[in-house]
Amino acid sequence: MSEQILCRKYIIILETEKKYKIGIVCYPTYGGSGVVATELGIALAEKGHEVHFISYSQPFRLDRVSDKTFFHEVTVPDYPLFDYTPYELNLTSKLVDVVRHEKIDILHVHYAIPHASAAIQAKHILETYGINIPIVTTLHGTDITLLGKDKSFKPVIEYAINKSDAVTSVSSDLKKETLNHFKITKQIDVIPNFIDSNLYNKDGGKVLRSKLANTDEKILIHVSNFRKVKRVTDVVKIFEFVQKEIPSKLIMIGDGPERIQAEQLCRKFNISDSVKFMGKLKSVEEFMSISDLFLLPSETESFGLVALEAMASGVSVISSNSGGLSEVNIDGLTGYLSEVGDVKQMSKNAIELLSDNEKLEEFKENAFIHSQKFDLPNILPLYECLYEKIQTNK
Ligand code: GMT
C-alpha cells in the first residue's frame, strides 16, 4: 500500500487537525458500493468530521445514531411530461443546494454514473456562485466493468473521471481495467475496501448454528444481490458436489433476479432441504461467524467486499479468480481461486478443505489474519489524506 507511506506525514497532521464537512453520494441499496460509502461516512463522523449523505433514500446501513451524520433525500417528482424521469438532474440540484447551504468542503461520490457526472455538473453550477467544491470519485466496479463497456455511457464516464479532483478505485485490478477502457488523464489512487473488525467475530452463536445445521455438518455460505454477474447457480452446483462427500448445509443470503434459477436448480438436484434461502438481511455478521466456507464464483468482482467480510469472521473463501479477487483471497492460503465457471475445480477445492479439519482451521485463521490488513484504522486515513491533499491544492 504505497499510498499509506505517501500519506504518513498527513496522517500525523490529521490526528490533531482538520475536520471537514463531507457530502457523500451513494446508492442506498443492498450492494457493496453503498455499504462502503455508508461505513466510510459513519467512520468519518466518529472521527469528528460532519457527514452529509445524499441519495434517493436512506442508506440501509445508516442505522447508527450520530450528531455528525445527516441525510438529504433526493426526490424525483412524477412529472407527466417525462417518459424517463431524469434523476441525475434532481441529484445535481440537490448537490448544489446542500453544498451551498450546509457549507460542504468536499463531495465524495461513489460510483461513476450518475453520481460523478451529477457532481461535476453541480461543481460547474457552484462556480457561478463563487464556490469551488472539490470532487472525489470512487470507482467500485460495475460502473467500469459493465456499464463502462456500454458505448452509450463511455463519454460521460470518461469526462466525469477526468474532471474529478481525485479518483480512487477499490483495487489495482479495477484501476488497470479503467485505464484500459478509457482515456484517463487523471491519477487514480487505489484505496481498497475495508471492514470494521469490531463488527465481526469468529466464534459464532451456538444457538443459531444448531438451528441451521447438525453438529457434524459443515456450513457453506453465499451472500450477494443474486445478479447474473454473481453466478449463483454455480454456487448451487458446487454445493451439489460438496454435499455428496461432506455432511453440510448451504446458506444463501440476499435476493435478486437469479434467485428463482438457483431455487429451481436446488429442486432439480433434490437438495432443497439442505439449502436455506434467507432473503435480504440487514446484517450478515452472525451468519458469517457460524460458517466454514464462503462461496463467491462471480463472473467479475472488482474487489469482493463480502469475501473480505467472511474472512474477517474467520471464514475461508472459494472464489473465481476474476477482477480484484486475488487481491483479497490469497490462493492456497486464505482459500482457493479458480477460473470463472470451473465448478468442478471449485468443488474439488471445497471438498479438500472441508474434509481436513486441521487444514480448514489453518485456512480460516489465515483468512482472518489477512482480513485485518483491511481493517478500518488502516484504510480510513488514506481517504482523509486524500481530502487533505485536494483541500490544499484547491
Ligand atoms: O457486486 C455488486 O453487485 C454490487 C457492486 C456495487 O456496485 O455496489 O459491488 C461492487 O462494489 C463493491 C464495493 O467496492 C465491490 O466489493 C464489488 O466487488 C463490486 N462488484 C463487482 O465488481 C461485480
mmCIF file with all atom_site columns, N, CA and C in Angstrom, residues 319-385:
data_model
loop_
_atom_site.group_PDB
_atom_site.id
_atom_site.type_symbol
_atom_site.label_atom_id
_atom_site.label_alt_id
_atom_site.label_comp_id
_atom_site.label_asym_id
_atom_site.label_entity_id
_atom_site.label_seq_id
_atom_site.pdbx_PDB_ins_code
_atom_site.Cartn_x
_atom_site.Cartn_y
_atom_site.Cartn_z
_atom_site.occupancy
_atom_site.B_iso_or_equiv
_atom_site.pdbx_formal_charge
_atom_site.auth_seq_id
_atom_site.auth_comp_id
_atom_site.auth_asym_id
_atom_site.auth_atom_id
_atom_site.pdbx_PDB_model_num
ATOM 1   N N  . SER A 1 319 ? -13.355 -18.971 -4.434  1.00 0.00 ? 319 SER A N  1
ATOM 2   C CA . SER A 1 319 ? -13.854 -17.939 -5.352  1.00 0.00 ? 319 SER A CA 1
ATOM 3   C C  . SER A 1 319 ? -13.308 -18.149 -6.755  1.00 0.00 ? 319 SER A C  1
ATOM 4   N N  . SER A 1 320 ? -13.858 -17.359 -7.674  1.00 0.00 ? 320 SER A N  1
ATOM 5   C CA . SER A 1 320 ? -13.250 -17.292 -9.001  1.00 0.00 ? 320 SER A CA 1
ATOM 6   C C  . SER A 1 320 ? -12.034 -16.379 -8.892  1.00 0.00 ? 320 SER A C  1
ATOM 7   N N  . ASN A 1 321 ? -11.231 -16.374 -9.965  1.00 0.00 ? 321 ASN A N  1
ATOM 8   C CA . ASN A 1 321 ? -10.005 -15.556 -9.901  1.00 0.00 ? 321 ASN A CA 1
ATOM 9   C C  . ASN A 1 321 ? -10.170 -14.266 -10.703 1.00 0.00 ? 321 ASN A C  1
ATOM 10  N N  . SER A 1 322 ? -11.430 -13.823 -10.852 1.00 0.00 ? 322 SER A N  1
ATOM 11  C CA . SER A 1 322 ? -11.654 -12.675 -11.725 1.00 0.00 ? 322 SER A CA 1
ATOM 12  C C  . SER A 1 322 ? -11.454 -11.352 -10.986 1.00 0.00 ? 322 SER A C  1
ATOM 13  N N  . GLY A 1 323 ? -11.188 -10.296 -11.750 1.00 0.00 ? 323 GLY A N  1
ATOM 14  C CA . GLY A 1 323 ? -11.072 -8.941  -11.215 1.00 0.00 ? 323 GLY A CA 1
ATOM 15  C C  . GLY A 1 323 ? -10.064 -8.822  -10.093 1.00 0.00 ? 323 GLY A C  1
ATOM 16  N N  . GLY A 1 324 ? -10.519 -8.162  -9.015  1.00 0.00 ? 324 GLY A N  1
ATOM 17  C CA . GLY A 1 324 ? -9.608  -7.903  -7.899  1.00 0.00 ? 324 GLY A CA 1
ATOM 18  C C  . GLY A 1 324 ? -9.654  -8.974  -6.821  1.00 0.00 ? 324 GLY A C  1
ATOM 19  N N  . LEU A 1 325 ? -10.322 -10.112 -7.093  1.00 0.00 ? 325 LEU A N  1
ATOM 20  C CA . LEU A 1 325 ? -10.486 -11.117 -6.038  1.00 0.00 ? 325 LEU A CA 1
ATOM 21  C C  . LEU A 1 325 ? -9.157  -11.665 -5.521  1.00 0.00 ? 325 LEU A C  1
ATOM 22  N N  . SER A 1 326 ? -8.163  -11.725 -6.409  1.00 0.00 ? 326 SER A N  1
ATOM 23  C CA . SER A 1 326 ? -6.876  -12.266 -5.947  1.00 0.00 ? 326 SER A CA 1
ATOM 24  C C  . SER A 1 326 ? -6.145  -11.299 -5.017  1.00 0.00 ? 326 SER A C  1
ATOM 25  N N  . GLU A 1 327 ? -6.635  -10.040 -4.955  1.00 0.00 ? 327 GLU A N  1
ATOM 26  C CA . GLU A 1 327 ? -6.040  -9.084  -4.007  1.00 0.00 ? 327 GLU A CA 1
ATOM 27  C C  . GLU A 1 327 ? -6.642  -9.278  -2.606  1.00 0.00 ? 327 GLU A C  1
ATOM 28  N N  . VAL A 1 328 ? -7.729  -10.043 -2.552  1.00 0.00 ? 328 VAL A N  1
ATOM 29  C CA . VAL A 1 328 ? -8.420  -10.256 -1.276  1.00 0.00 ? 328 VAL A CA 1
ATOM 30  C C  . VAL A 1 328 ? -8.210  -11.699 -0.800  1.00 0.00 ? 328 VAL A C  1
ATOM 31  N N  . ASN A 1 329 ? -8.555  -12.644 -1.683  1.00 0.00 ? 329 ASN A N  1
ATOM 32  C CA . ASN A 1 329 ? -8.466  -14.061 -1.352  1.00 0.00 ? 329 ASN A CA 1
ATOM 33  C C  . ASN A 1 329 ? -7.139  -14.606 -1.897  1.00 0.00 ? 329 ASN A C  1
ATOM 34  N N  . ILE A 1 330 ? -6.275  -15.043 -1.010  1.00 0.00 ? 330 ILE A N  1
ATOM 35  C CA . ILE A 1 330 ? -4.940  -15.483 -1.442  1.00 0.00 ? 330 ILE A CA 1
ATOM 36  C C  . ILE A 1 330 ? -4.957  -16.995 -1.674  1.00 0.00 ? 330 ILE A C  1
ATOM 37  N N  . ASP A 1 331 ? -4.702  -17.367 -2.947  1.00 0.00 ? 331 ASP A N  1
ATOM 38  C CA . ASP A 1 331 ? -4.807  -18.768 -3.361  1.00 0.00 ? 331 ASP A CA 1
ATOM 39  C C  . ASP A 1 331 ? -3.873  -19.655 -2.526  1.00 0.00 ? 331 ASP A C  1
ATOM 40  N N  . GLY A 1 332 ? -4.443  -20.704 -1.949  1.00 0.00 ? 332 GLY A N  1
ATOM 41  C CA . GLY A 1 332 ? -3.644  -21.660 -1.185  1.00 0.00 ? 332 GLY A CA 1
ATOM 42  C C  . GLY A 1 332 ? -3.307  -21.184 0.217   1.00 0.00 ? 332 GLY A C  1
ATOM 43  N N  . LEU A 1 333 ? -3.811  -20.038 0.619   1.00 0.00 ? 333 LEU A N  1
ATOM 44  C CA . LEU A 1 333 ? -3.517  -19.521 1.964   1.00 0.00 ? 333 LEU A CA 1
ATOM 45  C C  . LEU A 1 333 ? -4.822  -19.204 2.729   1.00 0.00 ? 333 LEU A C  1
ATOM 46  N N  . THR A 1 334 ? -5.654  -18.336 2.104   1.00 0.00 ? 334 THR A N  1
ATOM 47  C CA . THR A 1 334 ? -6.926  -17.959 2.763   1.00 0.00 ? 334 THR A CA 1
ATOM 48  C C  . THR A 1 334 ? -8.093  -18.725 2.147   1.00 0.00 ? 334 THR A C  1
ATOM 49  N N  . GLY A 1 335 ? -7.816  -19.388 1.024   1.00 0.00 ? 335 GLY A N  1
ATOM 50  C CA . GLY A 1 335 ? -8.849  -20.132 0.299   1.00 0.00 ? 335 GLY A CA 1
ATOM 51  C C  . GLY A 1 335 ? -8.276  -20.545 -1.036  1.00 0.00 ? 335 GLY A C  1
ATOM 52  N N  . TYR A 1 336 ? -9.157  -20.725 -2.001  1.00 0.00 ? 336 TYR A N  1
ATOM 53  C CA . TYR A 1 336 ? -8.688  -21.097 -3.343  1.00 0.00 ? 336 TYR A CA 1
ATOM 54  C C  . TYR A 1 336 ? -9.379  -20.264 -4.412  1.00 0.00 ? 336 TYR A C  1
ATOM 55  N N  . LEU A 1 337 ? -8.640  -19.996 -5.492  1.00 0.00 ? 337 LEU A N  1
ATOM 56  C CA . LEU A 1 337 ? -9.195  -19.279 -6.648  1.00 0.00 ? 337 LEU A CA 1
ATOM 57  C C  . LEU A 1 337 ? -9.173  -20.212 -7.852  1.00 0.00 ? 337 LEU A C  1
ATOM 58  N N  . SER A 1 338 ? -10.232 -20.161 -8.667  1.00 0.00 ? 338 SER A N  1
ATOM 59  C CA . SER A 1 338 ? -10.265 -20.972 -9.896  1.00 0.00 ? 338 SER A CA 1
ATOM 60  C C  . SER A 1 338 ? -10.832 -20.126 -11.021 1.00 0.00 ? 338 SER A C  1
ATOM 61  N N  . GLU A 1 339 ? -10.672 -20.639 -12.246 1.00 0.00 ? 339 GLU A N  1
ATOM 62  C CA . GLU A 1 339 ? -11.229 -19.942 -13.412 1.00 0.00 ? 339 GLU A CA 1
ATOM 63  C C  . GLU A 1 339 ? -12.742 -19.784 -13.263 1.00 0.00 ? 339 GLU A C  1
ATOM 64  N N  . VAL A 1 340 ? -13.266 -18.675 -13.790 1.00 0.00 ? 340 VAL A N  1
ATOM 65  C CA . VAL A 1 340 ? -14.716 -18.452 -13.764 1.00 0.00 ? 340 VAL A CA 1
ATOM 66  C C  . VAL A 1 340 ? -15.419 -19.648 -14.431 1.00 0.00 ? 340 VAL A C  1
ATOM 67  N N  . GLY A 1 341 ? -16.416 -20.206 -13.767 1.00 0.00 ? 341 GLY A N  1
ATOM 68  C CA . GLY A 1 341 ? -17.205 -21.300 -14.345 1.00 0.00 ? 341 GLY A CA 1
ATOM 69  C C  . GLY A 1 341 ? -16.623 -22.682 -14.102 1.00 0.00 ? 341 GLY A C  1
ATOM 70  N N  . ASP A 1 342 ? -15.436 -22.764 -13.529 1.00 0.00 ? 342 ASP A N  1
ATOM 71  C CA . ASP A 1 342 ? -14.830 -24.081 -13.302 1.00 0.00 ? 342 ASP A CA 1
ATOM 72  C C  . ASP A 1 342 ? -15.383 -24.682 -11.993 1.00 0.00 ? 342 ASP A C  1
ATOM 73  N N  . VAL A 1 343 ? -16.640 -25.071 -12.076 1.00 0.00 ? 343 VAL A N  1
ATOM 74  C CA . VAL A 1 343 ? -17.371 -25.583 -10.913 1.00 0.00 ? 343 VAL A CA 1
ATOM 75  C C  . VAL A 1 343 ? -16.689 -26.834 -10.340 1.00 0.00 ? 343 VAL A C  1
ATOM 76  N N  . LYS A 1 344 ? -16.151 -27.662 -11.247 1.00 0.00 ? 344 LYS A N  1
ATOM 77  C CA . LYS A 1 344 ? -15.528 -28.914 -10.791 1.00 0.00 ? 344 LYS A CA 1
ATOM 78  C C  . LYS A 1 344 ? -14.343 -28.619 -9.888  1.00 0.00 ? 344 LYS A C  1
ATOM 79  N N  . GLN A 1 345 ? -13.486 -27.691 -10.351 1.00 0.00 ? 345 GLN A N  1
ATOM 80  C CA . GLN A 1 345 ? -12.292 -27.352 -9.572  1.00 0.00 ? 345 GLN A CA 1
ATOM 81  C C  . GLN A 1 345 ? -12.690 -26.703 -8.241  1.00 0.00 ? 345 GLN A C  1
ATOM 82  N N  . MET A 1 346 ? -13.670 -25.821 -8.288  1.00 0.00 ? 346 MET A N  1
ATOM 83  C CA . MET A 1 346 ? -14.119 -25.153 -7.051  1.00 0.00 ? 346 MET A CA 1
ATOM 84  C C  . MET A 1 346 ? -14.665 -26.190 -6.065  1.00 0.00 ? 346 MET A C  1
ATOM 85  N N  . SER A 1 347 ? -15.431 -27.167 -6.576  1.00 0.00 ? 347 SER A N  1
ATOM 86  C CA . SER A 1 347 ? -15.987 -28.208 -5.702  1.00 0.00 ? 347 SER A CA 1
ATOM 87  C C  . SER A 1 347 ? -14.866 -29.054 -5.119  1.00 0.00 ? 347 SER A C  1
ATOM 88  N N  . LYS A 1 348 ? -13.901 -29.389 -5.971  1.00 0.00 ? 348 LYS A N  1
ATOM 89  C CA . LYS A 1 348 ? -12.768 -30.222 -5.525  1.00 0.00 ? 348 LYS A CA 1
ATOM 90  C C  . LYS A 1 348 ? -12.024 -29.509 -4.383  1.00 0.00 ? 348 LYS A C  1
ATOM 91  N N  . ASN A 1 349 ? -11.766 -28.200 -4.591  1.00 0.00 ? 349 ASN A N  1
ATOM 92  C CA . ASN A 1 349 ? -11.064 -27.426 -3.562  1.00 0.00 ? 349 ASN A CA 1
ATOM 93  C C  . ASN A 1 349 ? -11.868 -27.363 -2.266  1.00 0.00 ? 349 ASN A C  1
ATOM 94  N N  . ALA A 1 350 ? -13.187 -27.169 -2.421  1.00 0.00 ? 350 ALA A N  1
ATOM 95  C CA . ALA A 1 350 ? -14.053 -27.082 -1.234  1.00 0.00 ? 350 ALA A CA 1
ATOM 96  C C  . ALA A 1 350 ? -14.024 -28.412 -0.473  1.00 0.00 ? 350 ALA A C  1
ATOM 97  N N  . ILE A 1 351 ? -14.149 -29.518 -1.210  1.00 0.00 ? 351 ILE A N  1
ATOM 98  C CA . ILE A 1 351 ? -14.178 -30.839 -0.563  1.00 0.00 ? 351 ILE A CA 1
ATOM 99  C C  . ILE A 1 351 ? -12.841 -31.114 0.139   1.00 0.00 ? 351 ILE A C  1
ATOM 100 N N  . GLU A 1 352 ? -11.755 -30.750 -0.548  1.00 0.00 ? 352 GLU A N  1
ATOM 101 C CA . GLU A 1 352 ? -10.420 -30.975 0.034   1.00 0.00 ? 352 GLU A CA 1
ATOM 102 C C  . GLU A 1 352 ? -10.293 -30.226 1.373   1.00 0.00 ? 352 GLU A C  1
ATOM 103 N N  . LEU A 1 353 ? -10.720 -28.998 1.387   1.00 0.00 ? 353 LEU A N  1
ATOM 104 C CA . LEU A 1 353 ? -10.613 -28.194 2.622   1.00 0.00 ? 353 LEU A CA 1
ATOM 105 C C  . LEU A 1 353 ? -11.537 -28.712 3.721   1.00 0.00 ? 353 LEU A C  1
ATOM 106 N N  . LEU A 1 354 ? -12.775 -28.989 3.334   1.00 0.00 ? 354 LEU A N  1
ATOM 107 C CA . LEU A 1 354 ? -13.763 -29.371 4.351   1.00 0.00 ? 354 LEU A CA 1
ATOM 108 C C  . LEU A 1 354 ? -13.523 -30.764 4.922   1.00 0.00 ? 354 LEU A C  1
ATOM 109 N N  . SER A 1 355 ? -12.758 -31.584 4.202   1.00 0.00 ? 355 SER A N  1
ATOM 110 C CA . SER A 1 355 ? -12.532 -32.933 4.713   1.00 0.00 ? 355 SER A CA 1
ATOM 111 C C  . SER A 1 355 ? -11.270 -33.023 5.578   1.00 0.00 ? 355 SER A C  1
ATOM 112 N N  . ASP A 1 356 ? -10.549 -31.915 5.712   1.00 0.00 ? 356 ASP A N  1
ATOM 113 C CA . ASP A 1 356 ? -9.323  -31.919 6.515   1.00 0.00 ? 356 ASP A CA 1
ATOM 114 C C  . ASP A 1 356 ? -9.443  -30.797 7.559   1.00 0.00 ? 356 ASP A C  1
ATOM 115 N N  . ASN A 1 357 ? -9.896  -31.167 8.738   1.00 0.00 ? 357 ASN A N  1
ATOM 116 C CA . ASN A 1 357 ? -10.194 -30.150 9.764   1.00 0.00 ? 357 ASN A CA 1
ATOM 117 C C  . ASN A 1 357 ? -9.008  -29.275 10.118  1.00 0.00 ? 357 ASN A C  1
ATOM 118 N N  . GLU A 1 358 ? -7.834  -29.922 10.170  1.00 0.00 ? 358 GLU A N  1
ATOM 119 C CA . GLU A 1 358 ? -6.632  -29.158 10.545  1.00 0.00 ? 358 GLU A CA 1
ATOM 120 C C  . GLU A 1 358 ? -6.340  -28.082 9.503   1.00 0.00 ? 358 GLU A C  1
ATOM 121 N N  . LYS A 1 359 ? -6.396  -28.500 8.236   1.00 0.00 ? 359 LYS A N  1
ATOM 122 C CA . LYS A 1 359 ? -6.149  -27.567 7.135   1.00 0.00 ? 359 LYS A CA 1
ATOM 123 C C  . LYS A 1 359 ? -7.215  -26.469 7.103   1.00 0.00 ? 359 LYS A C  1
ATOM 124 N N  . LEU A 1 360 ? -8.469  -26.869 7.318   1.00 0.00 ? 360 LEU A N  1
ATOM 125 C CA . LEU A 1 360 ? -9.560  -25.900 7.294   1.00 0.00 ? 360 LEU A CA 1
ATOM 126 C C  . LEU A 1 360 ? -9.339  -24.823 8.367   1.00 0.00 ? 360 LEU A C  1
ATOM 127 N N  . GLU A 1 361 ? -8.973  -25.279 9.572   1.00 0.00 ? 361 GLU A N  1
ATOM 128 C CA . GLU A 1 361 ? -8.745  -24.312 10.668  1.00 0.00 ? 361 GLU A CA 1
ATOM 129 C C  . GLU A 1 361 ? -7.590  -23.378 10.323  1.00 0.00 ? 361 GLU A C  1
ATOM 130 N N  . GLU A 1 362 ? -6.553  -23.945 9.691   1.00 0.00 ? 362 GLU A N  1
ATOM 131 C CA . GLU A 1 362 ? -5.379  -23.133 9.311   1.00 0.00 ? 362 GLU A CA 1
ATOM 132 C C  . GLU A 1 362 ? -5.798  -22.067 8.284   1.00 0.00 ? 362 GLU A C  1
ATOM 133 N N  . PHE A 1 363 ? -6.578  -22.470 7.292   1.00 0.00 ? 363 PHE A N  1
ATOM 134 C CA . PHE A 1 363 ? -7.039  -21.536 6.248   1.00 0.00 ? 363 PHE A CA 1
ATOM 135 C C  . PHE A 1 363 ? -7.952  -20.462 6.856   1.00 0.00 ? 363 PHE A C  1
ATOM 136 N N  . LYS A 1 364 ? -8.805  -20.888 7.787   1.00 0.00 ? 364 LYS A N  1
ATOM 137 C CA . LYS A 1 364 ? -9.732  -19.935 8.400   1.00 0.00 ? 364 LYS A CA 1
ATOM 138 C C  . LYS A 1 364 ? -8.948  -18.880 9.185   1.00 0.00 ? 364 LYS A C  1
ATOM 139 N N  . GLU A 1 365 ? -7.925  -19.324 9.888   1.00 0.00 ? 365 GLU A N  1
ATOM 140 C CA . GLU A 1 365 ? -7.104  -18.395 10.662  1.00 0.00 ? 365 GLU A CA 1
ATOM 141 C C  . GLU A 1 365 ? -6.332  -17.452 9.717   1.00 0.00 ? 365 GLU A C  1
ATOM 142 N N  . ASN A 1 366 ? -5.790  -18.037 8.624   1.00 0.00 ? 366 ASN A N  1
ATOM 143 C CA . ASN A 1 366 ? -5.081  -17.205 7.629   1.00 0.00 ? 366 ASN A CA 1
ATOM 144 C C  . ASN A 1 366 ? -6.023  -16.147 7.049   1.00 0.00 ? 366 ASN A C  1
ATOM 145 N N  . ALA A 1 367 ? -7.262  -16.571 6.786   1.00 0.00 ? 367 ALA A N  1
ATOM 146 C CA . ALA A 1 367 ? -8.249  -15.640 6.212   1.00 0.00 ? 367 ALA A CA 1
ATOM 147 C C  . ALA A 1 367 ? -8.488  -14.491 7.182   1.00 0.00 ? 367 ALA A C  1
ATOM 148 N N  . PHE A 1 368 ? -8.630  -14.845 8.461   1.00 0.00 ? 368 PHE A N  1
ATOM 149 C CA . PHE A 1 368 ? -8.857  -13.810 9.467   1.00 0.00 ? 368 PHE A CA 1
ATOM 150 C C  . PHE A 1 368 ? -7.653  -12.853 9.536   1.00 0.00 ? 368 PHE A C  1
ATOM 151 N N  . ILE A 1 369 ? -6.467  -13.420 9.588   1.00 0.00 ? 369 ILE A N  1
ATOM 152 C CA . ILE A 1 369 ? -5.257  -12.575 9.713   1.00 0.00 ? 369 ILE A CA 1
ATOM 153 C C  . ILE A 1 369 ? -5.137  -11.648 8.499   1.00 0.00 ? 369 ILE A C  1
ATOM 154 N N  . HIS A 1 370 ? -5.346  -12.203 7.299   1.00 0.00 ? 370 HIS A N  1
ATOM 155 C CA . HIS A 1 370 ? -5.221  -11.377 6.083   1.00 0.00 ? 370 HIS A CA 1
ATOM 156 C C  . HIS A 1 370 ? -6.259  -10.249 6.075   1.00 0.00 ? 370 HIS A C  1
ATOM 157 N N  . SER A 1 371 ? -7.457  -10.547 6.578   1.00 0.00 ? 371 SER A N  1
ATOM 158 C CA . SER A 1 371 ? -8.529  -9.531  6.552   1.00 0.00 ? 371 SER A CA 1
ATOM 159 C C  . SER A 1 371 ? -8.158  -8.312  7.388   1.00 0.00 ? 371 SER A C  1
ATOM 160 N N  . GLN A 1 372 ? -7.330  -8.519  8.402   1.00 0.00 ? 372 GLN A N  1
ATOM 161 C CA . GLN A 1 372 ? -7.005  -7.416  9.316   1.00 0.00 ? 372 GLN A CA 1
ATOM 162 C C  . GLN A 1 372 ? -6.182  -6.318  8.638   1.00 0.00 ? 372 GLN A C  1
ATOM 163 N N  . LYS A 1 373 ? -5.543  -6.669  7.510   1.00 0.00 ? 373 LYS A N  1
ATOM 164 C CA . LYS A 1 373 ? -4.814  -5.642  6.741   1.00 0.00 ? 373 LYS A CA 1
ATOM 165 C C  . LYS A 1 373 ? -5.778  -4.586  6.214   1.00 0.00 ? 373 LYS A C  1
ATOM 166 N N  . PHE A 1 374 ? -7.039  -4.988  6.058   1.00 0.00 ? 374 PHE A N  1
ATOM 167 C CA . PHE A 1 374 ? -8.049  -4.086  5.501   1.00 0.00 ? 374 PHE A CA 1
ATOM 168 C C  . PHE A 1 374 ? -8.927  -3.498  6.606   1.00 0.00 ? 374 PHE A C  1
ATOM 169 N N  . ASP A 1 375 ? -8.424  -3.544  7.823   1.00 0.00 ? 375 ASP A N  1
ATOM 170 C CA . ASP A 1 375 ? -9.221  -3.019  8.934   1.00 0.00 ? 375 ASP A CA 1
ATOM 171 C C  . ASP A 1 375 ? -9.311  -1.492  8.819   1.00 0.00 ? 375 ASP A C  1
ATOM 172 N N  . LEU A 1 376 ? -10.446 -0.981  9.263   1.00 0.00 ? 376 LEU A N  1
ATOM 173 C CA . LEU A 1 376 ? -10.753 0.448   9.151   1.00 0.00 ? 376 LEU A CA 1
ATOM 174 C C  . LEU A 1 376 ? -9.601  1.394   9.532   1.00 0.00 ? 376 LEU A C  1
ATOM 175 N N  . PRO A 1 377 ? -8.933  1.191   10.677  1.00 0.00 ? 377 PRO A N  1
ATOM 176 C CA . PRO A 1 377 ? -7.875  2.146   11.047  1.00 0.00 ? 377 PRO A CA 1
ATOM 177 C C  . PRO A 1 377 ? -6.728  2.193   10.035  1.00 0.00 ? 377 PRO A C  1
ATOM 178 N N  . ASN A 1 378 ? -6.585  1.138   9.216   1.00 0.00 ? 378 ASN A N  1
ATOM 179 C CA . ASN A 1 378 ? -5.522  1.157   8.191   1.00 0.00 ? 378 ASN A CA 1
ATOM 180 C C  . ASN A 1 378 ? -5.957  1.874   6.919   1.00 0.00 ? 378 ASN A C  1
ATOM 181 N N  . ILE A 1 379 ? -7.247  1.903   6.653   1.00 0.00 ? 379 ILE A N  1
ATOM 182 C CA . ILE A 1 379 ? -7.730  2.434   5.373   1.00 0.00 ? 379 ILE A CA 1
ATOM 183 C C  . ILE A 1 379 ? -8.304  3.851   5.495   1.00 0.00 ? 379 ILE A C  1
ATOM 184 N N  . LEU A 1 380 ? -8.996  4.127   6.581   1.00 0.00 ? 380 LEU A N  1
ATOM 185 C CA . LEU A 1 380 ? -9.643  5.443   6.736   1.00 0.00 ? 380 LEU A CA 1
ATOM 186 C C  . LEU A 1 380 ? -8.664  6.612   6.539   1.00 0.00 ? 380 LEU A C  1
ATOM 187 N N  . PRO A 1 381 ? -7.462  6.555   7.116   1.00 0.00 ? 381 PRO A N  1
ATOM 188 C CA . PRO A 1 381 ? -6.527  7.676   6.937   1.00 0.00 ? 381 PRO A CA 1
ATOM 189 C C  . PRO A 1 381 ? -6.152  7.925   5.475   1.00 0.00 ? 381 PRO A C  1
ATOM 190 N N  . LEU A 1 382 ? -6.273  6.890   4.643   1.00 0.00 ? 382 LEU A N  1
ATOM 191 C CA . LEU A 1 382 ? -5.940  7.090   3.224   1.00 0.00 ? 382 LEU A CA 1
ATOM 192 C C  . LEU A 1 382 ? -6.949  8.044   2.585   1.00 0.00 ? 382 LEU A C  1
ATOM 193 N N  . TYR A 1 383 ? -8.218  7.890   2.962   1.00 0.00 ? 383 TYR A N  1
ATOM 194 C CA . TYR A 1 383 ? -9.236  8.820   2.455   1.00 0.00 ? 383 TYR A CA 1
ATOM 195 C C  . TYR A 1 383 ? -9.041  10.210  3.059   1.00 0.00 ? 383 TYR A C  1
ATOM 196 N N  . GLU A 1 384 ? -8.756  10.257  4.347   1.00 0.00 ? 384 GLU A N  1
ATOM 197 C CA . GLU A 1 384 ? -8.578  11.565  4.999   1.00 0.00 ? 384 GLU A CA 1
ATOM 198 C C  . GLU A 1 384 ? -7.398  12.301  4.382   1.00 0.00 ? 384 GLU A C  1
ATOM 199 N N  . CYS A 1 385 ? -6.379  11.527  4.071   1.00 0.00 ? 385 CYS A N  1
ATOM 200 C CA . CYS A 1 385 ? -5.185  12.093  3.459   1.00 0.00 ? 385 CYS A CA 1
ATOM 201 C C  . CYS A 1 385 ? -5.505  12.693  2.088   1.00 0.00 ? 385 CYS A C  1
#
